[in-house]
């Protein structure tokens, strides 16, 4: 199997794929945050990739995981640490599920003592072996304080791999989690959602009568998941029409494109959004990039959107990096013994135009790796907010019966040895607002003409739509048009701080002659010419 970098971490505000079957979730503050669902960057084949043939039945899974973690985990855990963690978890399970007290000694510190206790407790607490194995494994892994090391059953492994590859069962829309809201930000082509009355900008409020208010990303996705062909009733609020509606959808198997892109209107600046680092992403990215480059006149700049992208395969990150540099260091990795290995890009190609990479709290793992490498080589600048901070790399280790362990083996650093894990990458240009990030990127690339509009809940910047939890424009009680301050400030280069979320457009029209407001099809459109 191929090494992967850990799945999407989730934070509040991240764009999440609302139809993925299973993903490890990272709590995201802004999301593309994931279930921010964790994705793994597969690094290198190590001795850990060979299944252990354990003879200690019926707790073979516990023994296998114990041995793999002891021999390979980056943190070098102690034997006692894992044993005590397993016993504590099983004891707690028996107390809560069966009201049975299972006592163990603080001196239990060997694998033999662990399996002996489990054998004794199996009969005493009347817990089956599968439950005991799972509890013991979860207890061991909890002591690592590493959310990216996790155990998968055979079915869970398939779901995880499908998530990395963007193969999933669901309704066919993507969500953005922000400010406690779940906003439908995109419909996947040829999906049940795309064929329904749902629209971009709708707020998902419930599933089958169960409210999603105050639900975590994990809880929301648990309600959205289901088998192919099953139905659910979605409870939706549409802000544009100020009404609620219920939509019945049937879940279907869906393959989601990993790359989307086009030129910003009125310029020779390209835009490419990368959803994941799956096995096809590098090919899709290459094809889209070459398509943009073939147009005449030549490309003057490129905006790469890695917001809410939680990672994927290392080979994909390296292949995409090779589209920007002929040769160069991609990263440094160190293992549990401090041994350092360098990963290089070879046989690539150089580019002659500047690159801007949009990042946020949902930019994780392979996304941080690519962004850090291109910045260190002077190819790109980062615009947005600090990234998630997942600088560790995992490998899928096959176990007996088709189960698997995703195990942290390495920590990685950027070419200039910037530490990423638990810290993230600070952007070169700090900007909180999602649409304003795109405006600042265009400004930094020399774009001097802008057209901002609102469409289906999105903010449209020079022809490209970006999801927005709050609308770009509002009207006050007197009918005057207001605009989000962050977007306007980024547009006109205003540096003074302001606390208002929205400001009146009219005063700025007086002070900035090239700023113009028009009404098209009953909706405001703001244009601006940089002097």
XYZ file of C-alpha atoms in Angstrom:
531
model
C 0.000 0.000 0.000
C 1.030 3.590 -0.465
C 2.118 5.821 2.477
C -0.204 8.723 3.249
C -0.165 11.819 5.355
C -2.821 11.970 7.969
C -6.384 12.719 7.146
C -8.218 15.953 7.381
C -8.112 17.658 10.679
C -11.365 19.534 11.335
C -11.812 23.046 12.636
C -14.897 25.155 12.826
C -15.325 26.976 9.565
C -13.762 24.532 7.163
C -15.169 23.457 3.859
C -16.058 19.835 4.338
C -17.163 17.229 1.863
C -20.622 16.594 3.135
C -20.898 13.221 1.560
C -17.784 11.382 2.595
C -18.429 8.085 4.216
C -15.668 8.091 6.817
C -12.833 10.462 7.558
C -10.866 11.245 10.618
C -12.006 14.636 11.612
C -9.822 17.469 12.577
C -11.546 20.150 14.429
C -11.349 23.112 12.104
C -11.772 26.674 12.911
C -12.403 27.601 9.315
C -12.527 24.392 7.498
C -11.422 22.898 3.785
C -11.587 21.987 8.808
C -12.318 18.240 8.345
C -13.815 15.430 9.734
C -11.586 18.259 8.679
C -11.947 13.824 8.382
C -8.325 13.216 8.268
C -6.367 12.307 5.141
C -2.939 10.715 5.235
C 0.212 11.487 3.290
C 1.856 8.199 2.474
C 5.552 8.633 2.886
C 7.803 5.624 2.631
C 7.603 1.893 2.926
C 9.085 0.847 6.236
C 9.434 -2.428 8.134
C 6.102 -1.584 9.722
C 4.343 -2.439 6.491
C 4.540 -6.187 7.049
C 1.610 -7.721 8.968
C 2.468 -9.327 12.267
C 1.479 -12.944 12.623
C 0.551 -12.961 16.277
C -0.185 -16.251 17.975
C -1.931 -14.833 21.020
C -5.550 -15.595 20.267
C -8.124 -14.254 20.720
C -6.416 -10.862 21.155
C -4.337 -10.935 18.009
C -5.396 -7.406 17.007
C -4.314 -5.967 20.353
C -0.969 -7.769 20.131
C -0.328 -6.593 16.578
C -1.098 -2.984 17.343
C 0.975 -3.094 20.513
C 4.015 -4.421 18.666
C 3.709 -1.989 15.762
C 3.382 1.021 18.033
C 6.220 -0.080 20.280
C 8.556 -0.680 17.354
C 7.690 2.223 15.076
C 5.713 5.147 16.539
C 7.504 8.471 16.383
C 7.099 9.138 20.123
C 8.850 5.918 21.303
C 6.155 4.998 23.858
C 6.967 2.789 26.831
C 5.517 -0.689 27.245
C 3.903 0.281 30.542
C 2.298 3.342 28.962
C 0.477 1.242 26.372
C -0.513 -1.544 28.760
C -1.930 0.831 31.364
C -3.803 2.774 28.698
C -5.415 -0.397 27.376
C -6.406 -1.675 30.819
C -7.830 1.665 31.865
C -10.005 1.857 28.755
C -11.334 -1.699 29.075
C -11.991 -1.239 32.798
C -13.951 1.924 32.117
C -15.950 0.205 29.367
C -16.924 -2.663 31.678
C -17.965 -0.268 34.403
C -20.125 1.850 32.097
C -21.580 -0.912 29.907
C -21.900 -3.796 32.341
C -21.599 -2.176 35.774
C -18.712 -4.560 36.440
C -15.596 -3.497 38.340
C -12.359 -4.747 36.744
C -9.296 -4.143 38.881
C -5.738 -4.121 37.601
C -2.366 -3.358 39.114
C -0.343 -0.168 38.493
C 2.560 -2.575 38.040
C 1.025 -4.273 34.991
C 3.525 -3.270 32.362
C 4.049 -6.102 29.893
C 2.190 -7.474 26.900
C 1.799 -10.837 28.651
C 0.134 -9.163 31.620
C -2.171 -7.245 29.285
C -3.370 -10.333 27.399
C -3.774 -12.261 30.661
C -5.985 -9.513 32.091
C -8.057 -9.411 28.918
C -8.576 -13.180 29.043
C -9.727 -12.957 32.656
C -11.979 -9.993 32.040
C -13.592 -11.458 28.945
C -15.477 -13.994 31.059
C -15.993 -11.773 34.091
C -17.501 -8.800 32.216
C -19.130 -10.924 29.480
C -17.646 -8.693 26.775
C -16.917 -10.302 23.450
C -13.404 -10.385 22.064
C -14.046 -7.868 19.296
C -15.214 -5.275 21.826
C -12.276 -5.991 24.121
C -9.772 -5.743 21.284
C -11.182 -2.426 20.104
C -11.263 -0.965 23.600
C -7.720 -2.118 24.367
C -6.426 -0.674 21.089
C -8.188 2.638 21.621
C -6.774 2.778 25.133
C -3.226 2.213 23.900
C -3.503 4.770 21.120
C -5.021 7.385 23.439
C -1.794 7.458 25.453
C 0.123 8.627 22.378
C -1.732 11.960 22.251
C -1.541 11.585 18.489
C -4.909 11.989 16.723
C -3.389 10.838 13.442
C -2.501 7.327 14.622
C -5.650 5.221 14.441
C -6.960 1.701 14.020
C -9.197 0.733 11.091
C -11.331 -2.327 10.662
C -11.435 -3.707 7.129
C -14.576 -1.730 6.320
C -13.262 1.444 7.936
C -10.034 1.146 5.957
C -11.953 1.016 2.688
C -13.982 4.035 3.692
C -10.828 5.931 4.615
C -9.134 5.061 1.324
C -12.243 6.049 -0.615
C -12.148 9.378 1.209
C -8.523 10.003 0.231
C -9.403 9.223 -3.386
C -12.614 11.301 -3.280
C -14.740 8.209 -3.945
C -17.718 8.365 -1.653
C -21.346 7.642 -1.004
C -23.515 10.615 -0.228
C -25.787 13.356 -1.527
C -23.258 15.289 -3.567
C -22.695 18.650 -1.945
C -19.846 20.225 -0.054
C -20.297 22.147 3.161
C -18.453 25.027 4.691
C -18.517 25.070 8.488
C -18.212 28.562 9.920
C -19.631 30.538 12.818
C -21.799 27.578 13.802
C -23.438 27.386 10.363
C -23.299 24.614 7.764
C -23.381 26.280 4.391
C -23.775 24.376 1.125
C -20.883 25.788 -0.858
C -20.883 23.583 -3.942
C -22.852 20.929 -5.796
C -20.922 17.999 -7.243
C -21.824 17.475 -10.916
C -24.074 14.503 -11.744
C -25.009 13.987 -8.092
C -28.411 13.764 -6.363
C -27.855 17.223 -4.863
C -27.083 18.752 -8.253
C -30.372 17.400 -9.609
C -32.390 18.642 -6.632
C -33.794 22.034 -5.660
C -30.873 22.707 -3.322
C -28.802 25.804 -4.095
C -25.382 27.060 -3.212
C -25.694 29.240 -0.145
C -28.431 27.146 1.485
C -27.873 26.493 5.177
C -28.217 22.873 6.274
C -30.100 22.845 9.572
C -31.222 19.255 10.127
C -31.372 15.668 8.868
C -34.475 13.488 9.243
C -35.918 15.793 11.866
C -32.713 15.909 13.929
C -31.369 19.419 14.382
C -27.753 20.090 13.463
C -27.609 23.110 15.726
C -24.558 22.924 18.017
C -23.490 19.648 16.400
C -19.791 19.060 15.791
C -18.530 18.250 12.304
C -18.193 14.601 13.302
C -21.760 14.466 14.612
C -23.129 16.171 11.505
C -21.352 13.792 9.176
C -22.521 10.799 11.173
C -26.090 11.914 10.458
C -25.356 12.546 6.779
C -23.613 9.236 6.134
C -25.495 6.181 4.983
C -25.592 3.293 2.558
C -25.947 3.788 -1.174
C -29.620 4.005 -2.135
C -30.876 5.109 1.300
C -32.866 8.333 1.626
C -32.877 11.245 4.032
C -34.878 14.438 4.422
C -32.677 17.519 4.683
C -33.976 20.580 6.513
C -32.617 23.703 4.842
C -32.855 27.471 5.302
C -32.396 29.686 2.238
C -31.260 33.170 3.352
C -31.750 34.704 -0.099
C -35.488 33.899 0.064
C -35.834 33.944 3.859
C -37.607 30.599 3.904
C -37.183 27.038 5.093
C -37.604 23.960 2.921
C -37.302 20.206 3.144
C -35.544 18.232 0.442
C -35.612 14.430 0.169
C -32.441 12.999 -1.366
C -31.151 9.508 -2.055
C -27.508 8.694 -1.367
C -25.414 7.602 -4.344
C -21.852 6.583 -5.190
C -19.948 9.671 -6.309
C -16.481 10.417 -7.611
C -15.541 14.006 -6.873
C -13.183 15.949 -9.166
C -10.056 16.872 -7.252
C -9.136 19.932 -9.336
C -11.115 22.862 -10.690
C -9.881 26.031 -12.350
C -10.217 28.819 -14.868
C -8.895 32.288 -15.668
C -10.047 35.276 -13.659
C -12.048 37.416 -16.069
C -10.306 40.439 -17.524
C -6.800 39.211 -16.709
C -4.234 36.563 -17.521
C -4.197 35.257 -13.971
C -5.234 31.647 -13.510
C -7.049 30.017 -10.617
C -6.759 26.356 -9.606
C -8.539 24.873 -6.602
C -7.189 21.567 -5.283
C -9.595 19.570 -3.134
C -7.365 16.662 -2.046
C -4.017 15.058 -2.845
C -5.457 11.800 -4.165
C -3.804 9.556 -6.739
C -5.363 11.433 -9.691
C -4.881 14.968 -8.359
C -1.435 15.565 -9.884
C -2.653 14.525 -13.349
C -5.754 16.695 -13.040
C -3.698 19.618 -11.755
C -1.191 19.254 -14.619
C -3.922 19.148 -17.248
C -5.683 22.203 -15.828
C -2.434 24.156 -15.488
C -1.334 23.346 -19.032
C -4.772 24.337 -20.307
C -4.410 27.752 -18.660
C -0.842 28.163 -19.888
C -1.737 27.350 -23.505
C -4.083 30.296 -23.761
C -2.781 33.490 -25.347
C -1.412 35.882 -24.186
C 0.830 34.032 -21.707
C -0.194 33.456 -18.112
C 0.848 36.373 -15.891
C 0.213 34.751 -12.548
C -1.490 31.845 -10.788
C -3.623 31.564 -7.656
C -3.615 28.073 -6.112
C -6.396 27.483 -3.587
C -5.403 25.033 -0.845
C -7.913 26.264 1.718
C -9.599 23.410 3.572
C -7.427 20.844 1.757
C -6.398 18.317 4.373
C -3.779 16.403 2.403
C -3.260 13.072 0.701
C -0.381 11.233 -0.949
C 3.206 12.444 -0.768
C 3.819 11.371 -4.346
C 1.009 13.705 -5.430
C 2.510 16.676 -3.565
C 5.903 15.957 -5.103
C 4.452 15.624 -8.625
C 2.580 18.912 -8.299
C 5.718 20.634 -6.983
C 7.552 19.396 -10.090
C 5.192 21.526 -12.203
C 6.746 24.616 -10.613
C 10.438 23.763 -10.242
C 12.863 21.663 -12.246
C 14.742 20.407 -9.207
C 14.668 21.199 -5.524
C 14.324 19.949 -1.977
C 10.723 19.173 -1.069
C 11.131 18.441 2.654
C 13.223 17.030 5.471
C 11.830 14.127 7.506
C 13.086 12.706 10.790
C 12.131 9.406 12.399
C 11.941 8.407 16.062
C 15.713 7.999 16.219
C 16.427 11.411 14.757
C 17.574 10.018 11.415
C 16.966 12.617 8.718
C 15.966 11.908 5.127
C 15.588 14.472 2.356
C 12.906 14.201 -0.316
C 13.681 15.930 -3.601
C 11.815 17.023 -6.700
C 13.604 15.823 -9.840
C 13.003 16.220 -13.574
C 10.433 18.953 -13.161
C 10.166 22.291 -14.930
C 10.563 25.924 -13.917
C 7.874 28.561 -14.417
C 8.249 32.250 -15.272
C 5.207 33.709 -13.504
C 4.436 34.427 -9.814
C 2.229 32.139 -7.708
C -0.012 32.931 -4.755
C -1.326 30.143 -2.523
C -4.526 30.667 -0.517
C -4.366 28.964 2.882
C -6.442 28.794 6.050
C -6.909 26.759 9.210
C -8.100 23.820 7.121
C -4.909 23.706 5.027
C -3.158 20.646 6.431
C -0.612 17.929 5.889
C 0.354 17.554 2.216
C -1.118 21.015 1.560
C 1.243 22.533 4.105
C 4.100 20.514 2.649
C 3.515 21.845 -0.877
C 2.850 25.416 0.268
C 5.945 25.478 2.484
C 8.188 24.062 -0.217
C 7.064 26.474 -2.940
C 7.459 29.412 -0.572
C 10.923 28.362 0.584
C 12.040 28.148 -3.033
C 10.778 31.673 -3.730
C 8.089 30.464 -6.126
C 4.981 31.381 -4.119
C 3.635 33.608 -1.372
C 0.959 32.452 1.077
C -2.192 34.511 1.606
C -4.868 33.891 4.230
C -4.595 32.644 7.796
C -2.235 30.324 9.643
C -2.458 26.716 8.457
C -3.562 23.730 10.537
C -0.144 22.513 11.659
C 0.093 18.851 10.751
C 3.751 18.169 10.167
C 3.749 14.442 10.794
C 3.541 11.619 8.293
C 1.716 8.323 8.654
C 1.857 4.927 7.022
C -0.932 2.404 6.599
C 0.208 -0.847 8.221
C -1.797 -3.957 7.245
C -2.903 -6.218 10.103
C -4.650 -9.589 10.271
C -8.146 -10.082 8.868
C -7.868 -7.016 6.641
C -7.647 -4.533 9.525
C -5.018 -1.804 9.488
C -3.189 0.733 11.619
C -2.434 4.260 10.455
C 0.795 4.923 12.294
C 2.821 8.121 12.700
C 6.417 7.403 11.674
C 7.983 10.755 10.784
C 7.935 14.465 11.377
C 8.586 16.680 8.375
C 10.054 20.160 7.969
C 10.056 22.566 5.020
C 13.207 22.928 2.878
C 14.365 25.802 5.145
C 13.657 23.581 8.171
C 10.518 25.413 9.270
C 8.658 23.312 11.817
C 5.044 22.693 10.828
C 3.680 20.215 13.378
C 1.400 21.878 15.959
C 2.499 25.301 14.673
C 1.273 25.676 11.102
C 2.600 28.069 8.485
C 2.066 31.793 8.944
C 0.929 33.518 5.719
C 2.953 36.221 4.028
C -0.213 38.294 3.690
C -2.641 37.926 6.600
C -6.341 38.119 5.730
C -9.266 36.537 7.570
C -12.109 37.022 5.096
C -12.517 34.223 2.541
C -13.307 36.400 -0.488
C -10.942 39.167 0.576
C -8.116 36.619 0.435
C -8.726 36.210 -3.298
C -8.843 40.000 -3.791
C -5.509 40.440 -2.005
C -3.984 37.667 -4.100
C -5.042 39.409 -7.304
C -3.748 42.770 -6.078
C -0.369 41.201 -5.302
C -0.230 39.815 -8.852
C -0.770 43.243 -10.405
C -4.439 42.906 -11.367
C -5.853 46.429 -11.660
C -9.506 45.854 -12.600
C -12.016 44.264 -10.249
C -15.655 43.293 -10.433
C -17.380 42.063 -7.270
C -20.880 40.615 -7.211
C -23.036 38.242 -5.168
C -24.506 35.092 -6.681
C -26.344 32.221 -4.958
C -24.778 33.139 -1.641
C -21.259 33.298 -3.092
C -19.002 36.297 -3.494
C -17.937 36.477 -7.144
C -14.504 38.038 -7.692
C -13.623 38.677 -11.344
C -15.842 35.858 -12.502
C -14.895 33.215 -9.920
C -17.303 32.381 -7.107
C -16.110 31.926 -3.530
C -18.393 30.575 -0.778
C -19.546 33.096 1.791
C -21.321 32.493 5.075
C -22.344 36.135 5.193
C -23.510 37.957 2.028
C -21.254 40.451 0.271
C -23.955 43.145 0.224
C -26.763 44.139 2.559
C -29.249 47.008 2.685
C -29.949 49.106 5.747
C -33.429 50.247 6.773
C -33.158 53.285 4.515
C -32.329 51.145 1.501
C -28.655 52.114 1.343
C -26.240 49.441 0.188
C -23.691 48.094 2.651
C -20.677 45.908 1.857
C -18.478 43.662 3.954
C -15.713 45.874 5.289
C -13.000 43.239 4.904
C -13.720 42.810 1.198
C -13.926 46.541 0.507
C -10.741 47.230 2.484
C -8.835 44.589 0.544
C -10.192 46.015 -2.704
C -9.194 49.671 -2.210
C -6.110 48.985 -0.092
C -7.515 50.512 3.067
C -5.156 49.936 5.984
C -6.977 51.512 8.909
C -8.757 49.055 11.151
C -12.489 49.078 11.587
C -14.734 47.072 13.853
C -17.845 47.201 11.669
C -18.632 44.045 9.739
C -20.468 46.073 7.084
C -19.960 49.659 5.939
C -21.977 51.923 3.656
C -20.736 51.937 0.071
C -21.801 55.496 -0.817
C -19.131 57.438 1.160
C -16.407 55.426 -0.528
C -17.825 56.213 -3.957
C -17.185 59.881 -3.188
C -13.584 59.402 -2.074
C -12.586 56.813 -4.695
C -13.605 57.993 -8.172
C -12.794 54.669 -9.860
C -15.034 52.773 -7.430
C -18.491 52.369 -8.952
C -21.707 50.676 -7.827
C -24.276 49.487 -10.361
C -27.463 47.470 -10.090
C -27.680 44.541 -12.481
C -30.751 42.313 -12.445
C -31.760 43.864 -9.105
C -28.402 42.969 -7.509
C -25.487 45.324 -6.734
C -22.202 45.021 -8.602
C -19.083 46.871 -7.463
C -16.278 47.657 -9.909
C -12.899 49.200 -9.183
C -9.980 50.399 -11.281
C -6.598 50.636 -9.566
C -4.955 53.926 -10.442
